[in-house]
CSV table of C-alpha atoms in Angstrom, one decimal:
chain,number,residue,atom,x,y,z
A,1,MET,CA,234.1,77.2,36.1
A,2,ALA,CA,232.5,80.1,37.7
A,3,GLU,CA,234.9,82.1,35.8
A,4,LEU,CA,233.6,80.9,32.5
A,5,SER,CA,230.0,81.7,33.4
A,6,ASP,CA,231.2,85.0,34.7
A,7,ARG,CA,233.0,85.7,31.5
A,8,LYS,CA,230.0,84.7,29.5
A,9,HIS,CA,227.9,86.8,31.6
A,10,HIS,CA,230.3,89.6,31.1
A,11,ASP,CA,230.5,89.0,27.4
A,12,ALA,CA,226.8,89.1,27.0
A,13,LYS,CA,226.6,92.2,29.0
A,14,MET,CA,229.3,93.9,26.9
A,15,ARG,CA,227.6,92.8,23.7
A,16,ALA,CA,224.4,94.2,24.9
A,17,THR,CA,225.9,97.4,25.7
A,18,ILE,CA,227.6,97.7,22.4
A,19,HIS,CA,224.5,96.8,20.6
A,20,GLN,CA,222.5,99.3,22.4
A,21,LYS,CA,225.0,102.0,21.6
A,22,MET,CA,225.1,101.1,18.0
A,23,VAL,CA,221.4,101.3,17.7
A,24,GLU,CA,221.1,104.5,19.6
A,25,THR,CA,223.6,106.3,17.5
A,26,GLY,CA,222.3,104.8,14.3
A,27,GLU,CA,225.6,103.2,13.5
A,28,LYS,CA,224.1,99.9,13.1
A,29,GLU,CA,221.9,101.0,10.2
A,30,ARG,CA,224.8,102.7,8.6
A,31,LEU,CA,227.0,99.6,8.9
A,32,LYS,CA,224.3,97.4,7.6
A,33,GLU,CA,223.8,99.6,4.5
A,34,LEU,CA,227.5,99.8,3.9
A,35,LEU,CA,227.9,96.1,4.1
A,36,ARG,CA,224.9,95.4,1.9
A,37,ALA,CA,226.2,97.7,-0.8
A,38,LYS,CA,229.6,96.3,-0.7
A,39,LEU,CA,228.4,92.7,-0.9
A,40,ILE,CA,226.2,93.4,-3.9
A,41,GLU,CA,229.1,95.1,-5.6
A,42,CYS,CA,231.4,92.2,-5.1
A,43,GLY,CA,228.8,89.7,-6.3
A,44,TRP,CA,228.3,88.0,-3.0
A,45,ARG,CA,224.6,88.3,-3.2
A,46,ASP,CA,224.3,86.5,-6.6
A,47,GLN,CA,226.5,83.8,-5.5
A,48,LEU,CA,224.5,83.2,-2.5
A,49,LYS,CA,221.3,83.3,-4.5
A,50,ALA,CA,222.5,80.6,-6.8
A,51,TYR,CA,223.4,78.5,-3.8
A,52,CYS,CA,219.9,79.1,-2.6
A,53,LYS,CA,218.5,77.7,-5.8
A,54,GLU,CA,220.3,74.5,-5.2
A,55,VAL,CA,219.0,74.3,-1.7
A,56,VAL,CA,215.4,75.0,-2.8
A,57,ARG,CA,215.6,72.4,-5.6
A,58,THR,CA,216.8,69.9,-3.2
A,59,LYS,CA,214.2,70.6,-0.6
A,60,GLY,CA,211.4,71.1,-3.1
A,61,LEU,CA,209.9,74.5,-3.8
A,62,GLU,CA,206.7,73.9,-1.8
A,63,HIS,CA,208.4,72.8,1.3
A,64,VAL,CA,211.1,75.3,1.8
A,65,THR,CA,210.8,77.3,5.0
A,66,VAL,CA,212.5,80.4,6.2
A,67,ASP,CA,214.3,78.6,9.0
A,68,ASP,CA,215.6,76.0,6.6
A,69,LEU,CA,217.0,78.6,4.4
A,70,VAL,CA,218.5,80.6,7.2
A,71,ALA,CA,220.2,77.6,8.6
A,72,GLU,CA,221.7,76.7,5.3
A,73,ILE,CA,222.6,80.0,4.1
A,74,THR,CA,224.2,81.7,7.0
A,75,PRO,CA,227.4,79.7,7.3
A,76,LYS,CA,227.8,79.7,3.6
A,77,GLY,CA,227.3,83.4,3.6
A,78,ARG,CA,230.0,83.9,6.1
A,79,GLU,CA,232.3,81.9,4.0
A,80,LEU,CA,231.7,83.8,0.8
A,81,VAL,CA,232.4,87.3,2.1
A,82,PRO,CA,235.5,88.6,0.5
A,83,ASP,CA,238.4,89.7,2.7
A,84,GLU,CA,238.5,93.2,1.5
A,85,VAL,CA,234.9,93.8,2.5
A,86,LYS,CA,235.5,92.2,5.8
A,87,LYS,CA,238.5,94.3,6.5
A,88,GLU,CA,236.9,97.5,5.7
A,89,LEU,CA,233.9,96.8,7.9
A,90,LEU,CA,236.0,95.7,10.8
A,91,GLN,CA,238.0,98.9,10.6
A,92,ARG,CA,234.9,100.9,10.7
A,93,ILE,CA,233.5,99.0,13.6
A,94,ARG,CA,236.7,99.4,15.5
A,95,ALA,CA,236.7,103.1,15.0
A,96,PHE,CA,233.2,103.2,16.2
A,97,LEU,CA,234.0,101.2,19.3
A,98,ALA,CA,236.9,103.4,20.0
A,99,ASP,CA,234.7,106.4,20.0
A,100,GLN,CA,232.4,104.6,22.3
A,101,ALA,CA,235.0,103.8,24.7
A,102,THR,CA,236.1,107.3,25.1
A,103,ILE,CA,232.6,108.7,25.8
B,1,MET,CA,238.5,112.1,28.4
B,2,GLU,CA,241.8,110.5,28.5
B,3,GLY,CA,243.7,109.9,25.3
B,4,LEU,CA,243.4,106.3,24.9
B,5,LEU,CA,245.8,104.4,22.8
B,6,THR,CA,244.1,101.5,21.2
B,7,THR,CA,245.9,98.9,19.3
B,8,VAL,CA,244.5,98.7,15.9
B,9,SER,CA,245.1,95.2,14.9
B,10,VAL,CA,243.2,93.0,12.5
B,11,ASP,CA,242.8,90.1,14.8
B,12,GLY,CA,241.3,92.4,17.4
B,13,SER,CA,243.8,91.7,20.2
B,14,GLU,CA,242.8,93.0,23.4
B,15,SER,CA,243.6,96.4,24.6
B,16,ILE,CA,243.0,97.3,28.1
B,17,GLU,CA,241.9,100.7,27.4
B,18,ASN,CA,239.2,99.7,25.1
B,19,PRO,CA,237.1,97.0,26.5
B,20,PHE,CA,235.0,96.8,23.4
B,21,LEU,CA,237.6,95.9,20.9
B,22,PRO,CA,237.4,92.1,21.3
B,23,TYR,CA,233.9,92.3,20.2
B,24,THR,CA,234.6,93.8,16.8
B,25,GLU,CA,234.3,90.6,15.0
B,26,ASP,CA,231.2,89.7,16.8
B,27,VAL,CA,229.7,93.0,15.8
B,28,PHE,CA,230.7,92.3,12.2
B,29,ASN,CA,229.1,88.9,12.3
B,30,GLU,CA,226.0,90.2,13.7
B,31,VAL,CA,225.6,92.8,11.0
B,32,LEU,CA,226.4,90.2,8.3
B,33,ASP,CA,223.8,87.9,9.7
B,34,GLU,CA,221.2,90.5,9.5
B,35,VAL,CA,222.0,91.1,5.8
B,36,THR,CA,221.9,87.4,5.2
B,37,LEU,CA,218.5,87.2,6.8
B,38,GLY,CA,217.2,89.9,4.6
B,39,LEU,CA,218.3,88.0,1.6
B,40,CYS,CA,216.7,84.8,2.9
B,41,PHE,CA,213.4,86.6,3.3
B,42,GLU,CA,213.6,87.8,-0.2
B,43,ILE,CA,214.3,84.4,-1.6
B,44,HIS,CA,211.7,82.7,0.4
B,45,ARG,CA,209.1,85.2,-0.7
B,46,SER,CA,210.0,84.8,-4.4
B,47,CYS,CA,209.8,81.0,-3.9
B,48,LYS,CA,206.3,81.3,-2.5
B,49,ILE,CA,205.0,83.7,-5.1
B,50,GLY,CA,206.5,81.8,-7.9
B,51,THR,CA,209.0,84.2,-9.3
B,52,PHE,CA,212.1,82.3,-8.1
B,53,PHE,CA,212.7,80.2,-11.1
B,54,LEU,CA,211.2,82.8,-13.5
B,55,ASP,CA,214.4,83.7,-15.2
B,56,GLU,CA,215.2,80.2,-16.2
B,57,VAL,CA,214.5,79.2,-19.8
B,58,ASP,CA,215.1,76.2,-21.8
B,59,GLU,CA,216.7,76.2,-25.2
B,60,ASP,CA,213.8,75.0,-27.2
B,61,SER,CA,211.4,77.6,-26.1
B,62,GLN,CA,214.1,80.2,-26.4
B,63,LYS,CA,214.4,79.5,-30.1
B,64,ASP,CA,210.7,80.0,-30.7
B,65,TYR,CA,210.9,83.6,-29.6
B,66,GLU,CA,214.1,84.6,-31.1
B,67,ILE,CA,214.3,87.9,-32.9
B,68,VAL,CA,213.7,87.5,-36.6
B,69,HIS,CA,216.2,89.3,-38.8
B,70,GLN,CA,214.6,88.6,-42.2
B,71,GLU,CA,214.0,91.2,-44.7
B,72,GLY,CA,210.4,92.1,-45.2
B,73,LEU,CA,209.3,90.8,-41.9
B,74,ASP,CA,209.1,92.4,-38.5
B,75,VAL,CA,210.9,91.1,-35.4
B,76,PHE,CA,208.1,88.7,-34.7
B,77,GLY,CA,208.2,87.3,-38.2
B,78,ASN,CA,205.0,88.8,-39.4
B,79,PRO,CA,204.7,90.4,-42.8
B,80,PRO,CA,203.7,94.0,-42.8
B,81,GLN,CA,200.0,94.4,-42.4
B,82,LYS,CA,197.8,97.2,-41.5
B,83,LYS,CA,196.2,96.2,-38.3
B,84,GLN,CA,192.6,97.1,-37.9
B,85,LEU,CA,192.5,99.5,-35.1
B,86,GLU,CA,189.6,98.5,-33.0
B,87,CYS,CA,188.0,100.2,-30.2
B,88,VAL,CA,185.1,99.6,-27.9
B,89,CYS,CA,182.2,102.0,-27.7
B,90,PRO,CA,181.7,103.1,-24.1
B,91,ASN,CA,178.0,103.4,-24.6
B,92,CYS,CA,176.9,100.3,-26.4
B,93,ASP,CA,180.1,98.2,-25.7
B,94,ARG,CA,180.5,97.2,-29.3
B,95,ASN,CA,183.7,96.6,-31.2
B,96,LEU,CA,184.2,99.3,-33.8
B,97,ALA,CA,186.7,100.2,-36.4
B,98,ALA,CA,188.6,103.2,-35.4
B,99,SER,CA,187.7,105.2,-38.5
B,100,ARG,CA,184.0,104.7,-37.8
B,101,PHE,CA,184.2,105.4,-34.2
B,102,ALA,CA,183.4,109.1,-34.2
B,103,PRO,CA,180.3,108.9,-36.4
B,104,HIS,CA,179.0,106.0,-34.5
B,105,LEU,CA,179.4,107.7,-31.2
B,106,GLU,CA,177.5,110.6,-32.5
B,107,LYS,CA,174.5,108.4,-33.3
B,108,CYS,CA,175.0,106.3,-30.3
B,109,LEU,CA,174.9,109.1,-27.8
B,110,GLY,CA,172.2,110.9,-29.7
B,111,MET,CA,174.2,114.1,-30.0
B,112,GLY,CA,175.5,115.9,-33.0
B,113,ARG,CA,173.9,117.4,-36.0
B,114,ASN,CA,172.8,114.4,-37.9
B,115,SER,CA,171.4,112.4,-35.2
B,116,SER,CA,168.8,114.9,-34.2
B,117,ARG,CA,167.7,115.3,-37.7
B,118,ILE,CA,167.4,111.6,-38.1
B,119,ALA,CA,165.6,111.2,-34.8
B,120,SER,CA,163.0,113.8,-35.7
B,121,ARG,CA,162.5,112.3,-39.1
B,122,ARG,CA,162.1,108.9,-37.5
B,123,ILE,CA,159.5,110.2,-35.2
B,124,ALA,CA,157.6,111.7,-38.1
B,125,ASN,CA,158.0,108.6,-40.1
B,126,LYS,CA,156.9,106.4,-37.3
B,127,VAL,CA,153.3,106.2,-38.3
B,128,GLU,CA,153.6,105.9,-41.9
B,129,SER,CA,156.7,104.0,-42.8
B,130,ASP,CA,157.6,104.9,-46.3
B,131,ASN,CA,155.8,108.0,-47.2
B,132,GLU,CA,158.5,110.1,-48.8
B,133,ASP,CA,158.1,110.7,-52.4
B,134,ASP,CA,160.9,112.2,-54.2
B,135,GLU,CA,158.8,114.6,-56.2
B,136,SER,CA,156.4,116.0,-53.7
B,137,THR,CA,155.1,115.6,-50.3
B,138,ASP,CA,152.1,113.6,-50.9
B,139,LEU,CA,149.4,112.7,-48.5
B,140,SER,CA,148.8,109.2,-47.9
B,141,TYR,CA,145.4,107.9,-48.4
B,142,ASN,CA,145.7,105.1,-46.0
B,143,PRO,CA,142.8,104.7,-43.7
B,144,ASP,CA,144.7,102.8,-41.1
B,145,ARG,CA,147.1,105.4,-40.3
B,146,ARG,CA,146.3,108.2,-38.0
B,147,ASN,CA,147.6,111.2,-36.2
B,148,THR,CA,150.5,112.4,-38.2
B,149,LYS,CA,150.4,115.9,-37.0
B,150,LYS,CA,154.1,116.2,-37.0
B,151,LYS,CA,154.4,114.9,-40.4
B,152,ARG,CA,151.9,117.3,-41.5
B,153,GLU,CA,153.8,120.2,-40.1
B,154,LYS,CA,156.9,118.9,-41.5
B,155,LEU,CA,155.4,118.6,-44.9
B,156,SER,CA,154.2,122.1,-44.9
B,157,ASN,CA,157.5,123.4,-43.7
B,158,ASN,CA,159.2,121.8,-46.5
B,159,SER,CA,156.9,122.9,-49.2
B,160,PRO,CA,157.0,126.6,-49.5
B,161,ARG,CA,154.4,126.3,-52.2
B,162,LEU,CA,151.7,125.2,-49.9
B,163,LYS,CA,152.8,127.5,-47.2
B,164,SER,CA,152.6,130.6,-49.2
B,165,LYS,CA,149.2,129.7,-50.5
B,166,PHE,CA,147.8,129.3,-47.2
B,167,SER,CA,149.5,132.1,-45.5
B,168,LYS,CA,148.0,134.4,-48.1
B,169,ASN,CA,144.7,133.0,-47.3
B,170,SER,CA,145.1,133.4,-43.6
B,171,ARG,CA,146.2,137.0,-43.8
B,172,ASN,CA,143.1,137.9,-45.7
B,173,GLY,CA,140.9,136.0,-43.4
B,174,HIS,CA,142.3,137.5,-40.2
B,175,ASN,CA,141.5,134.3,-38.7
B,176,ASN,CA,143.7,133.3,-35.9
B,177,GLU,CA,143.1,129.7,-36.0
B,178,MET,CA,143.4,129.7,-39.6
B,179,SER,CA,146.7,131.4,-39.7
B,180,SER,CA,148.2,129.2,-37.1
B,181,GLY,CA,147.0,126.2,-38.7
B,182,ILE,CA,148.0,127.0,-42.1
B,183,ASP,CA,151.4,128.3,-41.5
B,184,ALA,CA,152.3,125.3,-39.7
B,185,ALA,CA,150.7,122.9,-42.0
B,186,GLY,CA,149.7,124.2,-45.3
B,187,VAL,CA,147.8,121.2,-46.2
B,188,ILE,CA,146.0,120.9,-43.0
B,189,ALA,CA,144.3,124.2,-42.8
B,190,TYR,CA,142.5,123.9,-39.7
B,191,LYS,CA,143.8,124.1,-36.2
B,192,GLY,CA,141.4,121.6,-35.0
B,193,SER,CA,142.4,119.0,-37.4
B,194,ASN,CA,144.5,116.3,-35.9
B,195,SER,CA,145.4,114.3,-38.8
B,196,TYR,CA,146.3,114.5,-42.3
B,197,ARG,CA,144.7,111.3,-43.0
B,198,LEU,CA,142.0,111.9,-45.4
B,199,GLU,CA,139.8,109.6,-43.6
B,200,THR,CA,140.0,111.3,-40.3
B,201,MET,CA,140.0,114.8,-41.7
B,202,THR,CA,136.7,116.6,-41.5
B,203,LEU,CA,135.0,117.6,-44.6
B,204,GLU,CA,136.1,121.0,-44.1
B,205,GLU,CA,139.6,120.1,-44.0
B,206,ARG,CA,139.3,118.0,-47.1
B,207,LYS,CA,137.7,120.8,-48.9
B,208,GLN,CA,140.4,123.1,-47.9
B,209,LEU,CA,142.9,120.6,-49.1
B,210,LEU,CA,141.2,120.0,-52.4
B,211,MET,CA,140.8,123.7,-53.0
B,212,SER,CA,144.5,124.2,-53.0
B,213,THR,CA,146.0,121.0,-54.3
B,214,CYS,CA,145.4,118.8,-57.2
B,215,GLY,CA,144.4,116.0,-54.9
B,216,VAL,CA,144.3,113.2,-57.4
B,217,ILE,CA,144.9,109.9,-55.7
B,218,SER,CA,147.5,107.9,-57.3
B,219,GLU,CA,146.5,104.3,-57.8
B,220,HIS,CA,149.7,102.6,-57.0
B,221,THR,CA,150.8,104.6,-54.1
B,222,LYS,CA,147.4,105.5,-52.7
B,223,LYS,CA,148.6,109.0,-52.2
B,224,MET,CA,147.1,112.3,-52.9
B,225,CYS,CA,148.9,114.6,-55.3
B,226,THR,CA,149.8,117.8,-53.6
B,227,LYS,CA,150.8,119.7,-56.6
B,228,SER,CA,148.9,122.7,-57.7
B,229,LEU,CA,145.5,122.5,-59.2
B,230,ARG,CA,146.9,122.6,-62.6
B,231,CYS,CA,149.5,120.0,-62.2
B,232,PRO,CA,150.3,118.4,-65.5
B,233,GLN,CA,150.3,114.9,-64.3
B,234,HIS,CA,146.6,114.7,-63.7
B,235,THR,CA,143.7,115.8,-65.7
B,236,ASP,CA,140.8,117.7,-64.5
B,237,GLU,CA,138.7,114.7,-64.9
B,238,GLN,CA,140.7,113.0,-62.3
B,239,ARG,CA,140.4,115.8,-60.0
B,240,ARG,CA,136.8,115.9,-60.3
B,241,GLY,CA,136.6,112.3,-59.6
B,242,VAL,CA,138.6,112.6,-56.5
B,243,ARG,CA,136.6,115.4,-55.2
B,244,LYS,CA,133.4,113.6,-55.8
B,245,GLN,CA,134.8,110.7,-54.0
B,246,LEU,CA,136.2,112.4,-51.0
B,247,LEU,CA,133.7,115.0,-50.3
B,248,THR,CA,130.9,112.7,-49.5
B,249,PRO,CA,128.3,114.2,-47.4
B,250,ASP,CA,128.1,113.1,-43.9
B,251,SER,CA,125.1,113.6,-41.8
B,252,ASP,CA,126.4,117.1,-41.2
B,253,ALA,CA,126.5,117.9,-44.8
B,254,ARG,CA,122.8,118.1,-45.0
B,255,THR,CA,122.6,121.1,-42.9
B,256,ARG,CA,125.4,122.9,-44.5
B,257,PHE,CA,124.0,124.5,-47.4
B,258,GLU,CA,121.0,125.9,-45.8
B,259,GLY,CA,123.2,127.7,-43.5
B,260,GLY,CA,121.8,125.9,-40.5
B,261,THR,CA,123.9,125.5,-37.5
B,262,GLY,CA,125.9,122.4,-37.2
B,263,GLU,CA,127.3,120.9,-34.1
B,264,GLY,CA,129.9,123.3,-33.6
B,265,ASP,CA,130.8,126.6,-35.2
B,266,GLU,CA,129.4,127.6,-38.3
B,267,VAL,CA,131.5,129.0,-40.9
B,268,GLN,CA,130.1,131.3,-43.5
B,269,VAL,CA,132.1,132.3,-46.3
B,270,ASP,CA,131.1,135.1,-48.4
B,271,ILE,CA,133.0,134.9,-51.6
B,272,ASP,CA,132.9,137.8,-53.8
B,273,SER,CA,136.1,137.5,-55.6
B,274,TYR,CA,138.0,134.7,-57.1
B,275,GLU,CA,141.4,134.0,-56.0
B,276,ASP,CA,142.8,133.5,-59.4
B,277,GLY,CA,141.6,132.5,-62.7
B,278,ASP,CA,143.2,129.1,-62.5
B,279,GLY,CA,141.0,126.2,-62.2
B,280,GLN,CA,138.0,128.2,-61.4
B,281,ALA,CA,135.7,126.0,-63.3
B,282,LEU,CA,137.2,123.1,-61.5
B,283,ARG,CA,136.5,124.7,-58.2
B,284,ASP,CA,132.9,125.1,-59.1
B,285,THR,CA,132.7,121.5,-59.8
B,286,LEU,CA,134.4,120.8,-56.5
B,287,SER,CA,132.1,122.7,-54.4
B,288,ARG,CA,129.2,121.1,-56.1
B,289,LEU,CA,130.5,117.7,-55.7
B,290,GLN,CA,131.5,118.0,-52.2
B,291,TYR,CA,128.1,118.3,-50.7
B,292,GLU,CA,126.1,116.1,-52.8
B,293,ALA,CA,128.4,113.3,-53.6
B,294,ALA,CA,126.9,110.0,-52.7
B,295,PRO,CA,128.6,108.4,-49.7
B,296,THR,CA,131.2,106.0,-51.0
B,297,GLY,CA,133.0,103.5,-49.1
B,298,SER,CA,135.4,104.9,-46.6
B,299,THR,CA,138.5,104.4,-48.6
B,300,ASN,CA,138.1,103.7,-52.2
B,301,PRO,CA,140.9,105.2,-53.9
B,302,SER,CA,140.1,105.3,-57.5
B,303,PRO,CA,142.5,107.8,-58.7
B,304,ALA,CA,141.8,107.7,-62.4
B,305,ASP,CA,138.2,107.9,-61.9
B,306,SER,CA,136.9,110.3,-64.4
B,307,THR,CA,133.3,109.9,-63.5
B,308,SER,CA,132.0,113.3,-63.3
B,309,THR,CA,128.8,113.3,-61.6
B,310,THR,CA,126.6,116.2,-62.1
B,311,HIS,CA,125.8,116.5,-58.6
B,312,SER,CA,124.3,119.7,-57.9
B,313,ASN,CA,124.1,120.9,-54.4
B,314,ASP,CA,121.1,122.7,-53.2
B,315,GLY,CA,122.8,125.8,-53.4
B,316,GLY,CA,125.5,124.8,-55.8
B,317,GLY,CA,128.5,126.6,-54.9
B,318,SER,CA,132.0,127.1,-55.1
B,319,LYS,CA,134.2,126.7,-52.3
B,320,LYS,CA,136.4,129.5,-52.9
B,321,ARG,CA,138.9,130.7,-50.5
B,322,LYS,CA,138.4,134.1,-49.3
B,323,LYS,CA,141.0,136.3,-50.7
B,324,SER,CA,139.6,139.7,-50.2
B,325,SER,CA,138.7,141.3,-47.0
B,326,LYS,CA,135.2,141.2,-47.9
B,327,LEU,CA,135.0,138.0,-46.2
B,328,THR,CA,132.3,137.9,-43.7
B,329,GLN,CA,132.3,135.8,-40.6
B,330,ARG,CA,134.5,133.0,-40.9
B,331,LYS,CA,134.7,131.0,-37.8
B,332,LYS,CA,137.1,128.3,-37.4
B,333,THR,CA,135.8,124.9,-36.6
B,334,LYS,CA,137.4,123.7,-33.6
B,335,SER,CA,136.0,120.3,-33.8
B,336,LYS,CA,135.4,118.2,-36.8
B,337,THR,CA,132.2,119.8,-37.7
B,338,PRO,CA,131.6,120.5,-41.3
B,339,LEU,CA,132.2,123.6,-43.0
B,340,HIS,CA,129.2,125.6,-43.8
B,341,ILE,CA,129.5,127.5,-46.9
B,342,GLN,CA,127.1,129.9,-48.0
B,343,ILE,CA,127.2,130.5,-51.6
B,344,PRO,CA,125.4,133.5,-52.8
B,345,SER,CA,125.1,132.5,-56.3
B,346,GLN,CA,125.0,129.3,-58.0
B,347,GLN,CA,127.6,128.8,-60.5
B,348,GLY,CA,127.0,127.1,-63.7
B,349,TYR,CA,128.4,123.7,-64.0
B,350,ASP,CA,130.9,123.6,-66.7
B,351,ALA,CA,132.1,120.6,-68.3
B,352,LEU,CA,135.8,120.5,-67.9
B,353,ASP,CA,136.7,118.1,-70.5
């Protein structure tokens, strides 16, 4: 199982590298903005907000915390993303990574 | 920089050349998570500040505020009505109608044309409250009031009649004090005089007054008539009565006629000519009366008193205003010392009936 841990280690390292590169070049911000705009356009945001209302009603308005919300919303959010948006983003990321690999 | 061929596949299959590719989706997820987190923060905040459920309405309340489409009413359902535009004065913090705001502000701040007029009038009126007659500027015969210098001046300023009379006098007399006093306050001839209250005026001042004005004291208003000596409202009898009444001799009066020096300055009037023919006889009476009249109570206005006493002064005299330049020394009394009048000749006392 050393391999696994190695791989994990390796993964983490890779991810860190990618992340760093993204931040340095400012690609992360650009991607984020792009994604946000696209999600609002397709109505993902409103859907998720409605879902939030349910959650808050269940939990009670006074007792809702950020962590609760995050825990509930994140998986749901991932579900709700439409395919087109995902595809587009992935394409972009790939292109970026390709550039990075060549440098 | 080698030309790397990367497989562009949706599932992100590995390519040796590009070690990063497998992580594409991870990258995407990471970005998505951040966006989601942003949304969470927003929602949580709106929950805590109370705006989360703000847009939710129930049917019943909704109906209450529906737009009214009726004819003759506005969208709120109110009939057309001119709303009173109110505003708050920044000075006195009062609610005012908008149309009255500008004039009120003028008064409130004390600026503007009218307010200064009103203020000066108020000051003048402060001592005697309701003294304005519509016909003439009368003097009040009220013993309780004092020190109405301003009113005095104002009176004279407003009545050209008095002013001209006295200014004539002053010019002839070449008397500085006289001129200053008279021009400012025709009725109050003397600079030294502080009041136009008959009670507090000196004998001299009263004389001066009575020489030029009718002087009859009205019974109901207790005011002295300031019209001319021939005013049609009062008879000569009345005038005589008033003069007798007012020009009571004080202790100073005794010395007067002999030409003896009084407390202060002594005024000697040499009268060689008469000012005008009007009321001359009356003036004779006046001069006579003024010195020898028995001391009456301080204020006993008996306007229609036609008691004509045949008081004859020692010298008998007329208090005539000097008109000609023949006037000899005429010193102005600075204090309230009586006027000394030297009358060269004694006039006969004519009945004025």
